[in-house]
Amino acid sequence: MSEATLKKVVEAARAAALNAYAPYSGFRVGAAILTGGGKIYAGCNVENASYGLTICAERNAAAAMVLGSSENRKIRLVAIVSPDASPCFPCGACRQVLREFECEEVVVEEAAGLRRYAFEEILPHSFGPEDL
Ligand code: THU
């Protein structure tokens, strides 16, 4: 993937974070997925007065991908950013959801710049669709 594409994905995540609905935690998160087919889908966290119903940015991005991309649902890369934390890694539940769609790489933003991780580092020895 080109640097320009990576930049576009990170920009989409940054823009999504600004739309986060996080009145309870004040912790805004944006995620953007790049599919194997080159499309970008973003999501932000959406909290709820019934706290447990909160949905993370990554899972909302995955849902947007499912809706928008019926042919190619393979996640080439996911970028996760938060203006309130650096870096912001995906929670355990989101790691498993990203795993469902063969996520290859995770990008987070640190003060020093972007850091890229192979998905296997983020969720080693994982359980997935092919195990059923
Ligand atoms: N959150 C995400 O959206 N993604 C993560 O990877 C970590 C946590 C959200 C959920 C909640 O709205 C807020 O951040 C604090 O946990």
Short mmCIF file of C-alpha atoms and ligand atoms in Angstrom, two decimals:
data_model
loop_
_atom_site.label_atom_id
_atom_site.label_comp_id
_atom_site.label_asym_id
_atom_site.label_seq_id
_atom_site.Cartn_x
_atom_site.Cartn_y
_atom_site.Cartn_z
CA MET A 1 0.00 0.00 0.00
CA SER A 2 1.27 3.45 -0.87
CA GLU A 3 2.07 6.14 1.69
CA ALA A 4 -0.69 8.25 0.12
CA THR A 5 -3.27 5.50 0.74
CA LEU A 6 -2.12 5.05 4.32
CA LYS A 7 -2.42 8.80 4.84
CA LYS A 8 -5.97 8.76 3.45
CA VAL A 9 -7.00 5.98 5.82
CA VAL A 10 -5.52 7.77 8.84
CA GLU A 11 -7.21 11.00 7.78
CA ALA A 12 -10.55 9.17 7.58
CA ALA A 13 -10.01 7.86 11.12
CA ARG A 14 -9.10 11.34 12.38
CA ALA A 15 -12.21 12.86 10.82
CA ALA A 16 -14.39 10.08 12.28
CA ALA A 17 -13.03 10.69 15.78
CA LEU A 18 -14.28 14.27 15.61
CA ASN A 19 -17.84 12.91 15.19
CA ALA A 20 -17.61 10.56 18.18
CA TYR A 21 -20.58 10.48 20.49
CA ALA A 22 -18.81 10.15 23.82
CA PRO A 23 -20.64 12.32 26.37
CA TYR A 24 -19.94 9.90 29.26
CA SER A 25 -16.27 9.09 28.88
CA GLY A 26 -15.19 12.13 26.88
CA PHE A 27 -12.89 9.68 25.08
CA ARG A 28 -13.23 10.08 21.33
CA VAL A 29 -12.11 7.35 18.96
CA GLY A 30 -12.10 7.10 15.19
CA ALA A 31 -11.32 4.04 13.11
CA ALA A 32 -10.98 3.57 9.38
CA ILE A 33 -10.80 0.29 7.51
CA LEU A 34 -9.06 -0.16 4.17
CA THR A 35 -10.50 -3.21 2.39
CA GLY A 36 -8.63 -5.54 0.10
CA GLY A 37 -10.56 -3.85 -2.72
CA GLY A 38 -9.21 -0.42 -1.78
CA LYS A 39 -12.34 1.06 -0.23
CA ILE A 40 -12.27 2.99 3.04
CA TYR A 41 -14.93 2.74 5.75
CA ALA A 42 -14.87 4.78 8.94
CA GLY A 43 -16.56 4.61 12.31
CA CYS A 44 -16.56 6.45 15.61
CA ASN A 45 -17.52 5.35 19.11
CA VAL A 46 -21.18 5.76 20.02
CA GLU A 47 -21.90 5.73 23.75
CA ASN A 48 -25.20 5.20 25.50
CA ALA A 49 -26.80 6.25 28.79
CA SER A 50 -27.02 2.52 29.47
CA TYR A 51 -23.23 2.34 29.48
CA GLY A 52 -22.88 -1.27 28.40
CA LEU A 53 -24.51 -0.57 25.04
CA THR A 54 -21.62 1.59 23.92
CA ILE A 55 -20.16 0.56 20.57
CA CYS A 56 -16.51 1.15 19.75
CA ALA A 57 -15.26 2.96 16.67
CA GLU A 58 -13.68 -0.17 15.21
CA ARG A 59 -16.88 -2.20 15.35
CA ASN A 60 -18.85 0.63 13.79
CA ALA A 61 -16.30 0.83 10.99
CA ALA A 62 -16.61 -2.94 10.46
CA ALA A 63 -20.40 -2.62 10.29
CA ALA A 64 -20.07 0.16 7.70
CA MET A 65 -17.81 -2.10 5.65
CA VAL A 66 -20.27 -4.98 5.79
CA LEU A 67 -23.05 -2.72 4.60
CA GLY A 68 -21.03 -1.03 1.88
CA SER A 69 -18.88 -3.80 0.52
CA SER A 70 -20.67 -7.07 -0.08
CA GLU A 71 -18.01 -8.49 -2.44
CA ASN A 72 -14.80 -7.64 -0.63
CA ARG A 73 -14.96 -7.76 3.13
CA LYS A 74 -11.33 -8.45 3.73
CA ILE A 75 -9.67 -5.88 6.01
CA ARG A 76 -6.30 -4.97 4.61
CA LEU A 77 -5.64 -2.46 7.39
CA VAL A 78 -7.40 -0.61 10.18
CA ALA A 79 -6.23 2.75 11.52
CA ILE A 80 -7.31 3.81 15.01
CA VAL A 81 -6.86 7.32 16.35
CA SER A 82 -8.00 9.29 19.35
CA PRO A 83 -7.45 12.96 20.06
CA ASP A 84 -7.64 11.91 23.73
CA ALA A 85 -5.01 9.16 23.81
CA SER A 86 -1.89 8.26 21.99
CA PRO A 87 -1.70 5.50 21.01
CA CYS A 88 -5.22 4.03 21.12
CA PHE A 89 -5.19 0.26 20.64
CA PRO A 90 -8.36 -1.71 19.86
CA CYS A 91 -10.12 -3.36 22.80
CA GLY A 92 -10.33 -7.13 23.00
CA ALA A 93 -13.86 -7.35 21.60
CA CYS A 94 -12.92 -5.23 18.60
CA ARG A 95 -9.81 -7.32 17.95
CA GLN A 96 -12.04 -10.37 17.63
CA VAL A 97 -14.44 -8.57 15.27
CA LEU A 98 -11.54 -7.37 13.10
CA ARG A 99 -10.26 -10.94 13.09
CA GLU A 100 -13.53 -12.11 11.57
CA PHE A 101 -12.66 -10.20 8.39
CA GLU A 102 -9.03 -11.37 8.10
CA CYS A 103 -7.54 -8.07 9.26
CA GLU A 104 -3.91 -7.96 8.21
CA GLU A 105 -2.54 -4.85 9.84
CA VAL A 106 -3.31 -2.32 12.61
CA VAL A 107 -2.07 1.26 12.60
CA VAL A 108 -2.09 3.49 15.67
CA GLU A 109 -0.87 7.00 16.11
CA GLU A 110 1.79 7.94 18.63
CA ALA A 111 3.39 11.28 19.38
CA ALA A 112 6.34 10.16 17.27
CA GLY A 113 4.13 9.18 14.33
CA LEU A 114 2.30 6.15 13.03
CA ARG A 115 3.05 2.65 14.26
CA ARG A 116 2.11 -0.39 12.23
CA TYR A 117 1.49 -3.84 13.68
CA ALA A 118 0.87 -7.14 11.97
CA PHE A 119 -2.52 -8.37 13.17
CA GLU A 120 -0.91 -11.53 14.51
CA GLU A 121 0.92 -9.33 17.07
CA ILE A 122 -2.35 -7.72 18.14
CA LEU A 123 -4.29 -10.98 18.51
CA PRO A 124 -2.02 -14.02 18.50
CA HIS A 125 -3.31 -17.60 18.39
CA SER A 126 -6.77 -16.35 17.54
CA PHE A 127 -10.02 -18.16 16.88
CA GLY A 128 -11.73 -17.46 13.56
CA PRO A 129 -14.31 -18.59 11.02
CA GLU A 130 -12.08 -21.31 9.60
CA ASP A 131 -11.96 -22.98 13.03
CA LEU A 132 -15.64 -23.87 12.84
N1 THU B 1 -13.33 2.85 22.59
C1 THU B 1 -13.31 2.68 21.24
O1 THU B 1 -14.15 3.20 20.51
N2 THU B 1 -12.33 1.90 20.73
C2 THU B 1 -11.33 1.34 21.44
O2 THU B 1 -10.52 0.64 20.89
C3 THU B 1 -11.22 1.61 22.87
C4 THU B 1 -12.40 2.22 23.50
C5 THU B 1 -14.36 3.72 23.16
C6 THU B 1 -15.46 3.04 23.90
C7 THU B 1 -15.92 4.14 24.83
O3 THU B 1 -16.84 4.95 24.16
C8 THU B 1 -14.67 4.95 25.10
O4 THU B 1 -13.76 4.61 24.08
C9 THU B 1 -14.03 4.69 26.46
O5 THU B 1 -13.82 3.34 26.65
#
